Tab-separated table of C-alpha atoms in Angstrom:
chain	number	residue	atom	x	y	z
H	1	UNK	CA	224.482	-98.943	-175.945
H	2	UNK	CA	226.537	-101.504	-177.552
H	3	UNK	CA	229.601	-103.265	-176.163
H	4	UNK	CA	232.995	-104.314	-177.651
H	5	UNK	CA	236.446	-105.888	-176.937
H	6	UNK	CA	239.036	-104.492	-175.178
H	7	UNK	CA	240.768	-103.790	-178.237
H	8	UNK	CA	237.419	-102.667	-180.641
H	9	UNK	CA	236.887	-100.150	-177.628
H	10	UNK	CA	240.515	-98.494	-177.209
H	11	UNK	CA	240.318	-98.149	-181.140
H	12	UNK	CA	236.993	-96.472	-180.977
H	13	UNK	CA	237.863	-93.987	-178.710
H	14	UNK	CA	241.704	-93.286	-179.522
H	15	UNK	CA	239.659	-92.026	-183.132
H	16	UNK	CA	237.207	-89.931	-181.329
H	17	UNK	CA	239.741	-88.736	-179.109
H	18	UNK	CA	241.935	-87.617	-182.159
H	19	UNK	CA	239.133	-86.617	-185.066
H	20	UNK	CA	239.049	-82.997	-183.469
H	21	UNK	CA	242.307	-82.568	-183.222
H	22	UNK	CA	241.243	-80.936	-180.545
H	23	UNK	CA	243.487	-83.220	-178.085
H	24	UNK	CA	246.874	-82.282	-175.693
H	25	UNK	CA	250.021	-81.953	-176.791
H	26	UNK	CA	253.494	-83.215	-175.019
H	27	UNK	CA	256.201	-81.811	-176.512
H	28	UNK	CA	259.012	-84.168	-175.357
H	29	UNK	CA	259.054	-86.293	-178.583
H	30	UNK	CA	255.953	-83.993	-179.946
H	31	UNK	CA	252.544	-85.893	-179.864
H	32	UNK	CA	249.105	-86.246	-178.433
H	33	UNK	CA	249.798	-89.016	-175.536
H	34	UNK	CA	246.468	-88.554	-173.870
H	35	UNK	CA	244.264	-89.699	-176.988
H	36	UNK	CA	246.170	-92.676	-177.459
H	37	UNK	CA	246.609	-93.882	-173.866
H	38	UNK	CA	244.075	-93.096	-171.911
H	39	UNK	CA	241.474	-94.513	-174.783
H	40	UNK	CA	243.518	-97.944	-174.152
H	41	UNK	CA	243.975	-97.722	-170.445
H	42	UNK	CA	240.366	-96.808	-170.258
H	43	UNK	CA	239.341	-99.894	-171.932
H	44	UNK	CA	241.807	-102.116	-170.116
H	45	UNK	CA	240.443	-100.889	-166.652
H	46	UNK	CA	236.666	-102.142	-168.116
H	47	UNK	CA	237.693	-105.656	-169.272
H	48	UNK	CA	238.782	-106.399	-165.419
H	49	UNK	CA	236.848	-104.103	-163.667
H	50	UNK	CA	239.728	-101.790	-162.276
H	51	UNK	CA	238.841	-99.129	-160.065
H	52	UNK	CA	239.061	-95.465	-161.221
H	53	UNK	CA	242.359	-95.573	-159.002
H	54	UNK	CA	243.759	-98.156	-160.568
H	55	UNK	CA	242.575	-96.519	-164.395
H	56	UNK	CA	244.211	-93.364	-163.273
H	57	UNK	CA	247.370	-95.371	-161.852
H	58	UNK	CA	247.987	-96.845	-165.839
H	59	UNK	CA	247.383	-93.561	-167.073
H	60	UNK	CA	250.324	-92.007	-165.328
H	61	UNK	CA	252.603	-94.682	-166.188
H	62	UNK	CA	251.341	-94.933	-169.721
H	63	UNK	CA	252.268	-91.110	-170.731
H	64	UNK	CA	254.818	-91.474	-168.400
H	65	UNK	CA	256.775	-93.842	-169.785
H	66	UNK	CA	255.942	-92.253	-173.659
H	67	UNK	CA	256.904	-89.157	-172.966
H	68	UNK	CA	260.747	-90.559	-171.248
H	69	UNK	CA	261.321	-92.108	-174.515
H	70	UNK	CA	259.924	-88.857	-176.169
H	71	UNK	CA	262.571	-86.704	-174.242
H	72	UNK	CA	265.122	-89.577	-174.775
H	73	UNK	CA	265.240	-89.524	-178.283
H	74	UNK	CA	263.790	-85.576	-178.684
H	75	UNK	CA	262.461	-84.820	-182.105
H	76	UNK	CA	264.415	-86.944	-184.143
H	77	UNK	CA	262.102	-88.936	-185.387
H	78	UNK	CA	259.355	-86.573	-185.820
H	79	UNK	CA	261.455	-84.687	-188.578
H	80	UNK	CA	262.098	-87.780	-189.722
H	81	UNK	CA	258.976	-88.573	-191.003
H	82	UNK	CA	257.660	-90.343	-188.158
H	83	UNK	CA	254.255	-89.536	-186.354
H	84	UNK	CA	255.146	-89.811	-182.458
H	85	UNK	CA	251.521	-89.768	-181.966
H	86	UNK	CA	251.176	-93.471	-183.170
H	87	UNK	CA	254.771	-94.094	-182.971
H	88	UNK	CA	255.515	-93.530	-179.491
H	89	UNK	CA	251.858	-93.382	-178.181
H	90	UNK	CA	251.892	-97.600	-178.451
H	91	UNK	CA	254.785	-97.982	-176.192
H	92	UNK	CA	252.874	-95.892	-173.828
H	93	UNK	CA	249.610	-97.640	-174.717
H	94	UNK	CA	251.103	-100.815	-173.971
H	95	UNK	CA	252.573	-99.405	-170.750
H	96	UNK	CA	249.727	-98.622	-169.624
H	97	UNK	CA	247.394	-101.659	-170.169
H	98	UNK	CA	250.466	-103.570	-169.003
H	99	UNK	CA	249.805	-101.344	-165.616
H	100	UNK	CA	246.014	-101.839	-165.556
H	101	UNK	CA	246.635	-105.802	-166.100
H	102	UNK	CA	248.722	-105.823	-163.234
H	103	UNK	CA	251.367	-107.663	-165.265
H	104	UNK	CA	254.840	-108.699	-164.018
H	105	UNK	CA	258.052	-107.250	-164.397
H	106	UNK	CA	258.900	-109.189	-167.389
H	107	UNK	CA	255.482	-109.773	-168.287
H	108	UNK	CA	255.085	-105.853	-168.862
H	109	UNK	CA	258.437	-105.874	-170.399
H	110	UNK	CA	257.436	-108.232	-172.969
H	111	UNK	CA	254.320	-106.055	-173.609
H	112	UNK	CA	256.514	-102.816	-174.731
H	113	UNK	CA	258.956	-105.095	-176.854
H	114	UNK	CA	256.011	-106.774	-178.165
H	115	UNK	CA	254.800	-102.748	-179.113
H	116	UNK	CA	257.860	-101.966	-180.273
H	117	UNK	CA	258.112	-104.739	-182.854
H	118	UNK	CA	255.521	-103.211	-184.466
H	119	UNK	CA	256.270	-99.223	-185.335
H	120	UNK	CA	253.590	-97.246	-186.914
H	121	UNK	CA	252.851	-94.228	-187.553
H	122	UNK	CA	254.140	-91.672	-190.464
H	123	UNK	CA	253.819	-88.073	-190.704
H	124	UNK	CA	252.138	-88.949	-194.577
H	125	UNK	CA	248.771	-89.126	-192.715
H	126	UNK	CA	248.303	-85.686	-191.648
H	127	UNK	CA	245.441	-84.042	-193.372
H	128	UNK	CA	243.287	-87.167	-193.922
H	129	UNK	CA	240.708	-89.313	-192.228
H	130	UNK	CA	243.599	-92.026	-191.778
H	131	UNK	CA	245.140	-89.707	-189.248
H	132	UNK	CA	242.248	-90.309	-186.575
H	133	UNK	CA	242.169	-94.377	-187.434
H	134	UNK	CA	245.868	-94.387	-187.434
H	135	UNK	CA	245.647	-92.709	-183.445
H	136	UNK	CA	243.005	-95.678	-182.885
H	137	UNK	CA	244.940	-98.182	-184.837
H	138	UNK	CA	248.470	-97.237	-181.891
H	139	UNK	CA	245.574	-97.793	-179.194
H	140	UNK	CA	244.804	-100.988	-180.278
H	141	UNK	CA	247.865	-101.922	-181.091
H	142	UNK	CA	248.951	-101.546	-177.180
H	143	UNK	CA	246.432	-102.866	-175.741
H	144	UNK	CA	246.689	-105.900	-178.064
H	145	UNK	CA	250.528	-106.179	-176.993
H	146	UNK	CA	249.557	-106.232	-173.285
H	147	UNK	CA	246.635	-108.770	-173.787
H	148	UNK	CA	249.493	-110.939	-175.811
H	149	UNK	CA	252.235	-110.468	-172.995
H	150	UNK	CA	249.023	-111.774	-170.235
H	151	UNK	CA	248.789	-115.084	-172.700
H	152	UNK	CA	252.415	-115.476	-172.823
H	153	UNK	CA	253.990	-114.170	-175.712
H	154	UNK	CA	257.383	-113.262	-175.393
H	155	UNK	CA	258.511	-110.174	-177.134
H	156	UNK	CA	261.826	-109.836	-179.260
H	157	UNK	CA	264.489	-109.177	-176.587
H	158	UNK	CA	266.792	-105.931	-177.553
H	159	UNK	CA	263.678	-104.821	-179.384
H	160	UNK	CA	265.542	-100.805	-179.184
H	161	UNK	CA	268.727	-101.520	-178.776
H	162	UNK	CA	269.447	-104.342	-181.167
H	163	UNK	CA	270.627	-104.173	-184.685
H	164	UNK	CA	267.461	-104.901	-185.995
H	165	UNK	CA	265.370	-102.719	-183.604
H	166	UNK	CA	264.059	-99.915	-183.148
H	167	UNK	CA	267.569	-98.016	-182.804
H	168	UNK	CA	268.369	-99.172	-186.580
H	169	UNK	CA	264.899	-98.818	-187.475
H	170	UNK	CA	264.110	-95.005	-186.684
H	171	UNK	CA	268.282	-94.405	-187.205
H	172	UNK	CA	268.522	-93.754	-183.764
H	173	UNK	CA	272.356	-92.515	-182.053
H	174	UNK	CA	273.880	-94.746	-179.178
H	175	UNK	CA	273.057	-91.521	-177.302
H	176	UNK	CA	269.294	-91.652	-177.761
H	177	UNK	CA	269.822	-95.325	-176.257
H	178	UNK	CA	272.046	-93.512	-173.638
H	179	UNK	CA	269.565	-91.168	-173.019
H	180	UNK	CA	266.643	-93.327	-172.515
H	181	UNK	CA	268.135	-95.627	-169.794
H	182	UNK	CA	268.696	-92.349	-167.645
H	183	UNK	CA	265.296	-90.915	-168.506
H	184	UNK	CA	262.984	-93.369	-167.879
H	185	UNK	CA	261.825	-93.629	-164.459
H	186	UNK	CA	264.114	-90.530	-163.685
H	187	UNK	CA	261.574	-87.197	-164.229
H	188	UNK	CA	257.982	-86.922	-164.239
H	189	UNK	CA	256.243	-84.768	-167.165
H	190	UNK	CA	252.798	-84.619	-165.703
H	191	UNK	CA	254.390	-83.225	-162.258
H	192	UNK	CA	257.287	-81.208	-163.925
H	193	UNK	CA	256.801	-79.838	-166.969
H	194	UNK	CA	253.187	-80.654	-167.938
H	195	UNK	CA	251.452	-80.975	-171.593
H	196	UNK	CA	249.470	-78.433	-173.945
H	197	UNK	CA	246.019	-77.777	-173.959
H	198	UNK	CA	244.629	-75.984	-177.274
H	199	UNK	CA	242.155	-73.436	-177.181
H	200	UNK	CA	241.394	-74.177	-180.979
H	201	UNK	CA	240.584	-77.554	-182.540
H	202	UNK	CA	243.144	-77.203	-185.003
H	203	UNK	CA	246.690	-78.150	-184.940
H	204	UNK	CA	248.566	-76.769	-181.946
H	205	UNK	CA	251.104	-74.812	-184.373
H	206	UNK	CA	248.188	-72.563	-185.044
H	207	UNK	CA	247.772	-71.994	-181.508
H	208	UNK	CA	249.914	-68.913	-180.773
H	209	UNK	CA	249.226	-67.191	-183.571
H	210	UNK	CA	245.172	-67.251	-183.836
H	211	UNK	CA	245.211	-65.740	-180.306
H	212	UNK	CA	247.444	-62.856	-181.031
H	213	UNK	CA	245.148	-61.956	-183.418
H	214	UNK	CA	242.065	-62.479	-181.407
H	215	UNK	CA	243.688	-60.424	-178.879
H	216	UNK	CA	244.970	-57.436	-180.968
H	217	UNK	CA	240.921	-57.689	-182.777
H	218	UNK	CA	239.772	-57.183	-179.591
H	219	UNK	CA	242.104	-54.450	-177.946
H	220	UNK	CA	241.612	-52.168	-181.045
H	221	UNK	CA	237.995	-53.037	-181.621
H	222	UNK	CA	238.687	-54.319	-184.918
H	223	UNK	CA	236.299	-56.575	-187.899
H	224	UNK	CA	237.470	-58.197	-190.483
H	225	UNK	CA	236.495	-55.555	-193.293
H	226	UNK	CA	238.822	-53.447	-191.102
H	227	UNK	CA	241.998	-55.516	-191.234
H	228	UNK	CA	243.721	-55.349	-194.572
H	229	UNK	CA	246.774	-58.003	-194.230
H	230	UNK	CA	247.963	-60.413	-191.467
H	231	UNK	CA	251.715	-61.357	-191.919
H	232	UNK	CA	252.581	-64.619	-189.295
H	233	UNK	CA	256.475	-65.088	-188.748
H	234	UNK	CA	256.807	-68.395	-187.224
H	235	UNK	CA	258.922	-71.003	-185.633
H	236	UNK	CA	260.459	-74.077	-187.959
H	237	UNK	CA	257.895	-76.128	-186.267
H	238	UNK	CA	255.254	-74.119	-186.757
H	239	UNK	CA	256.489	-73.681	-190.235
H	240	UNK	CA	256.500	-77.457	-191.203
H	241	UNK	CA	253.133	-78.120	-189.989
H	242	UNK	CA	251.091	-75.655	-191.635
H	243	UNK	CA	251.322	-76.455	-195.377
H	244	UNK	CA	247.531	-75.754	-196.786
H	245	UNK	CA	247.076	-71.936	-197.546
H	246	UNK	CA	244.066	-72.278	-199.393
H	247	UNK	CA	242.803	-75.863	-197.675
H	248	UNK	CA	240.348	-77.985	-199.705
H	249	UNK	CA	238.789	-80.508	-196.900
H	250	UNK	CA	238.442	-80.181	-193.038
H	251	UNK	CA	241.442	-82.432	-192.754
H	252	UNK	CA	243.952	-79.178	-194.370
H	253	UNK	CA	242.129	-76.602	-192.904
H	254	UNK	CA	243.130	-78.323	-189.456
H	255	UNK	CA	246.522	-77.588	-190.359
H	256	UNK	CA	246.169	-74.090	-192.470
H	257	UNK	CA	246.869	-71.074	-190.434
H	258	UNK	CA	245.107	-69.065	-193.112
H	259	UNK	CA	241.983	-70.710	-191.781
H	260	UNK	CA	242.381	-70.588	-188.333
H	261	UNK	CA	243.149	-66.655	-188.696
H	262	UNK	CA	240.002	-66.320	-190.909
H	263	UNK	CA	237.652	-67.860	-188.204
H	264	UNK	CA	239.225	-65.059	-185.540
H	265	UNK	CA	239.016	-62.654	-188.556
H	266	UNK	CA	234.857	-63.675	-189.162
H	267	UNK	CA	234.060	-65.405	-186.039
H	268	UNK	CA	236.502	-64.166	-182.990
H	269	UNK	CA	236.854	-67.714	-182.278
H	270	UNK	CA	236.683	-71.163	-183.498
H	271	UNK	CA	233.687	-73.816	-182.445
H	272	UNK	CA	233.716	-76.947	-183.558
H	273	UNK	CA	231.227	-76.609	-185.805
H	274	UNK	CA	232.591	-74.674	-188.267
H	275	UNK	CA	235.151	-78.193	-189.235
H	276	UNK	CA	232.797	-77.971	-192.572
H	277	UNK	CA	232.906	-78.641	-196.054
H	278	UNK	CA	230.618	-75.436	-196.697
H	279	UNK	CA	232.619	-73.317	-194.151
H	280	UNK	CA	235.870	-74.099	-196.227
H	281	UNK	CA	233.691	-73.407	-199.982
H	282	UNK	CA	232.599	-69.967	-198.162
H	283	UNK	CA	233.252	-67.188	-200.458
H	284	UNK	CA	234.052	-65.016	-197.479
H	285	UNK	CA	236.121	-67.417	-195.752
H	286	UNK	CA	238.116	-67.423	-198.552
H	287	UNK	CA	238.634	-64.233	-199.135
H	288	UNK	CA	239.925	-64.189	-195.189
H	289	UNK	CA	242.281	-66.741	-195.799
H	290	UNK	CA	244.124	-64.554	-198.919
H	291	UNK	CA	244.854	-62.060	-196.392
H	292	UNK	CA	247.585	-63.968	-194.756
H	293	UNK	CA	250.847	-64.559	-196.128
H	294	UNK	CA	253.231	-67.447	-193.623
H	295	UNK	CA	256.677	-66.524	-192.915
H	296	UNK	CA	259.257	-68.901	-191.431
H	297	UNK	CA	261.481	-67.411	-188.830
H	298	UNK	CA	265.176	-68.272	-188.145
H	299	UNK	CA	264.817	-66.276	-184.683
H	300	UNK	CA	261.952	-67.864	-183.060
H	301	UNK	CA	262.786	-71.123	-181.675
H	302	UNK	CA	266.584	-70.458	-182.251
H	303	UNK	CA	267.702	-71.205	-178.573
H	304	UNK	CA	267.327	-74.461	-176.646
H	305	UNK	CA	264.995	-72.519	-174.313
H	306	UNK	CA	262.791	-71.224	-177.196
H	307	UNK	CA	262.359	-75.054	-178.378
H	308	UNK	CA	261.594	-76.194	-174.373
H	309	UNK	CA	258.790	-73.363	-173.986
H	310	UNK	CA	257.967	-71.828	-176.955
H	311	UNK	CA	258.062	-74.173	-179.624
H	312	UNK	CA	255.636	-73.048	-181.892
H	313	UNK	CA	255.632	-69.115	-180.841
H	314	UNK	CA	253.909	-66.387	-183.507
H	315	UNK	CA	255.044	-62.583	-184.123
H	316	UNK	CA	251.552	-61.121	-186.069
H	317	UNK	CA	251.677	-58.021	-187.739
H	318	UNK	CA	247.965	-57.006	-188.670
H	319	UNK	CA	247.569	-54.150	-191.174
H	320	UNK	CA	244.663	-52.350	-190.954
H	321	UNK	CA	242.214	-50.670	-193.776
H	322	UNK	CA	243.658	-47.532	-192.557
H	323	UNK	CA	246.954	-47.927	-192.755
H	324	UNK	CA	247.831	-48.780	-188.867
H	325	UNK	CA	250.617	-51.798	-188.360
H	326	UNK	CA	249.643	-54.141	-184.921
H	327	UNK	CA	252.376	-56.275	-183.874
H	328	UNK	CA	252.122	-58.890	-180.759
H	329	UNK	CA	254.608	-61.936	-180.210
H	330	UNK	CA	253.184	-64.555	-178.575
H	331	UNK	CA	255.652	-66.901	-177.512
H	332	UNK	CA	253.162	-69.462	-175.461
H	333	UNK	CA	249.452	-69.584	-176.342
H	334	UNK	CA	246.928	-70.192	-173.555
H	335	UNK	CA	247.065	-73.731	-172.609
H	336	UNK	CA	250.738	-74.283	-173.059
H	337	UNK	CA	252.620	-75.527	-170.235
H	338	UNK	CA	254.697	-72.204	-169.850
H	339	UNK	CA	250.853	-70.313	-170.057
H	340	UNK	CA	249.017	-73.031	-168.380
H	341	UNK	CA	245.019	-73.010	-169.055
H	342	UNK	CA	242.678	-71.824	-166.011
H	343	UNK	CA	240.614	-74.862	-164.947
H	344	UNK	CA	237.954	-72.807	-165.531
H	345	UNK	CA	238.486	-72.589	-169.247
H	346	UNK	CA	239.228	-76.236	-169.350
H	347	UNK	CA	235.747	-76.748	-167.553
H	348	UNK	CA	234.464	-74.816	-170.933
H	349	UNK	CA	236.338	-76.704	-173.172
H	350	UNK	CA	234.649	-80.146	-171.873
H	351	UNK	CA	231.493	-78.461	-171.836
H	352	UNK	CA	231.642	-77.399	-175.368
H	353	UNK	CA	232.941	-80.734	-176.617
H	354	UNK	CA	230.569	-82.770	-174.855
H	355	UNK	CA	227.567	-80.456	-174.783
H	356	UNK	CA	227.357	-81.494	-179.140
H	357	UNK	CA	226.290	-84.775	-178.060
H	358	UNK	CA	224.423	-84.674	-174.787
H	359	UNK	CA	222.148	-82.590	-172.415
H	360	UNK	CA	223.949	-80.115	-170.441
H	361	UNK	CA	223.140	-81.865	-167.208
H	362	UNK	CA	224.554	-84.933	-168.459
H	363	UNK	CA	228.139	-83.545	-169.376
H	364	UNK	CA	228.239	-82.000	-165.586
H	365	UNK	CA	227.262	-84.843	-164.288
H	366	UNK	CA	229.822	-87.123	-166.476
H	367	UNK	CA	232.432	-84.549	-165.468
H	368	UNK	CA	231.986	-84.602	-161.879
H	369	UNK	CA	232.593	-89.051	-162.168
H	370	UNK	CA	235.634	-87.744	-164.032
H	371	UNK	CA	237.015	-85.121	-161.569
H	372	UNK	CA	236.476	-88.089	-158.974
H	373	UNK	CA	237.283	-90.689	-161.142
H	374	UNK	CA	239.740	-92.605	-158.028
H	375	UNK	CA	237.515	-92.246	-155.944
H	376	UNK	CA	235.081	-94.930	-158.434
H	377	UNK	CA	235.359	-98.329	-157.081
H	378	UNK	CA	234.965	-99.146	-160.600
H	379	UNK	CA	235.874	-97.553	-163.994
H	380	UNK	CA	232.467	-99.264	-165.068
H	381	UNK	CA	230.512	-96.306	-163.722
H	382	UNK	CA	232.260	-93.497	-165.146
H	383	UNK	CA	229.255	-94.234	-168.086
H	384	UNK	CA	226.567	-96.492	-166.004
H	385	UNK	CA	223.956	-96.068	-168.715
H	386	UNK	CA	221.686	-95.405	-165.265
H	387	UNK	CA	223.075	-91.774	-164.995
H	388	UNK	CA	222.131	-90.633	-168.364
H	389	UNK	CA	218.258	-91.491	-167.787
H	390	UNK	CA	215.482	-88.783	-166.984
């Protein structure tokens, strides 16, 4: 195996974590913290040889501390344009090394400013290869801020809440600033509220609705030559995500509904593998994808409680070849943190993912280090080369 930097590494990963999009979701500020932070924690811990302890100890405060300023400033800047994923995901990034580091007070301060002088991350990217390098690029970018702070650098003091930070940047309210004084530090995501786990690895706004459908296939024993139109209504959210009805490249199938409800329609499911060129030029799968028309919702998601736990809820309506109407609302798919995921089906999940590139026995054995990763005196062994050998 080859070896990197610190930085080389966190990008690496924060772009294998992301290509998928098959990563969590938080919504307090709406973005994948875990693919950004934990790629840069994770390669912070190996530069000094932190324990697993000490890994998992960054990781906390990394999404932590994103998803405070996520809940401070809500979704703002997500309908703004922004991509919190990158956006916010190099505070937390920087956070987090900071953490690892064992940096100061103002030493760790310096490393968020230092992230903060530097936004990135725009909502333009989503359907492309630069949306997986830009998730890297947020990684790298906060572990390159805490590596600065260690050396010295000083970061731009009132970097939010001067008039030429990040509050006049993202045209943020004196209440956001309010806000994220009291929320940092304050609540605890992770231990409260929790984050999203997809079933599919395709946008989470696809979520809900692909397993109402898989459900309502299954409860009336239904194929797709027997299911003649599926109508979606959906939240805004959902709405604003899903733009490609008749996607052209993996990229805008990831964010079609049409194509997720073709591969329950053909498949009952979605693997992986079918992310493909040829699965998107399939005659059939194209025909699947005409049968479902999107319609945006101004009931679902109306009420502040809707937002909180049901963000990107589904009502299908599946007309069948002989004339019968289905109907199931699904406010919360599986994996959502008001329908959390068994940990059984997240052992399948890791399974599938990592079973594409190594023996069976390997994965198990790489998920047990993980499921005792503080226990590791050092983050080193979580992949010893030595465990992967016959």
């Amino acid at each position: 195996s080859s070896r990197v930097t610190a930085t080389g590494a966190s990008y690496a990963n924060a772009v294998a974590a992301h290509a998928l999009d098959f990563d969590d979701t938080c919504y307090d500020g709406i973005g994948h913290g875990s693919a950004v932070v934990w790629p840069a924690v994770l390669a912070a811990a190996e530069r000094v040889n932190a324990s697993g302890a000490e890994a998992l100890a960054g990781f906390v405060a990394g999404v932590e501390a994103e998803y405070a300023i996520g809940r401070a400033i809500g979704d703002h800047t997500y309908w703004s344009g922004w991509w919190n994923t990158a956006l916010l995901g190099t505070l937390g990034a920087a956070a987090g090394a900071a953490r690892v580091f064992r940096l100061d007070a103002e030493e760790t301060a310096n490393a968020i400013r230092l992230a903060a002088a530097q936004p990135i991350g725009l909502r333009q990217v989503f359907c492309t290869t630069a949306k997986p390098h830009i998730c890297g690029m947020a990684a790298l970018k906060g572990v390159w801020a805490a590596v600065s702070a260690r050396a010295g650098i000083d970061g731009p003091d009132l970097a939010f809440e001067g008039d030429r930070g990040l509050r006049k940047v993202l045209d943020l309210a004196d209440a956001h600033i309010h806000a994220l004084h009291e929320e940092v530090g304050r609540r605890s995501v992770l231990g409260e509220r929790g984050v999203a786990f997809k079933l599919y690895p395709v946008c989470s706004a696809a979520q809900a609705a692909m397993e109402a459908v898989a459900e309502l296939m299954a409860e009336h024993g239904l194929d797709e030559p027997s299911v003649e139109k599926v109508v979606c209504e959906v939240t805004p959210l959902v709405h604003i995500s899903l733009v490609y009805h008749q996607p052209a490249s993996v990229g805008e199938a990831q964010f079609s509904m049409p194509f997720g409800i073709a591969a329950i329609l053909l498949t009952g499911g979605l693997h992986p593998d079918l992310l493909s060129e040829s699965t998107i030029r399939d005659e059939k799968w194209r025909a699947a994808m005409g049968k479902l028309p999107l319609v945006h919702s101004n009931e679902l998601g109306a009420t502040p409680e809707q937002r909180r736990d049901h963000p990107e809820a589904a009502v299908v309506k599946i007309t069948t070849s002989d004339g019968r109407e289905l109907v199931r609302h699904k406010g919360a798919a599986t994996g959502m943190p008001a329908n959390p995921m068994s940990d059984e089906r997240l052992t399948a999940k890791f399974s599938l993912c990592a079973g594409r590139f190594m023996q069976a026995r390997h994965a198990e054995a790489l998920r047990d280090r993980i499921m005792k990763l503080d226990e590791l005196p050092s983050t080193r062994a979580l992949f010893d080369p030595a465990a992967w050998t016959d």
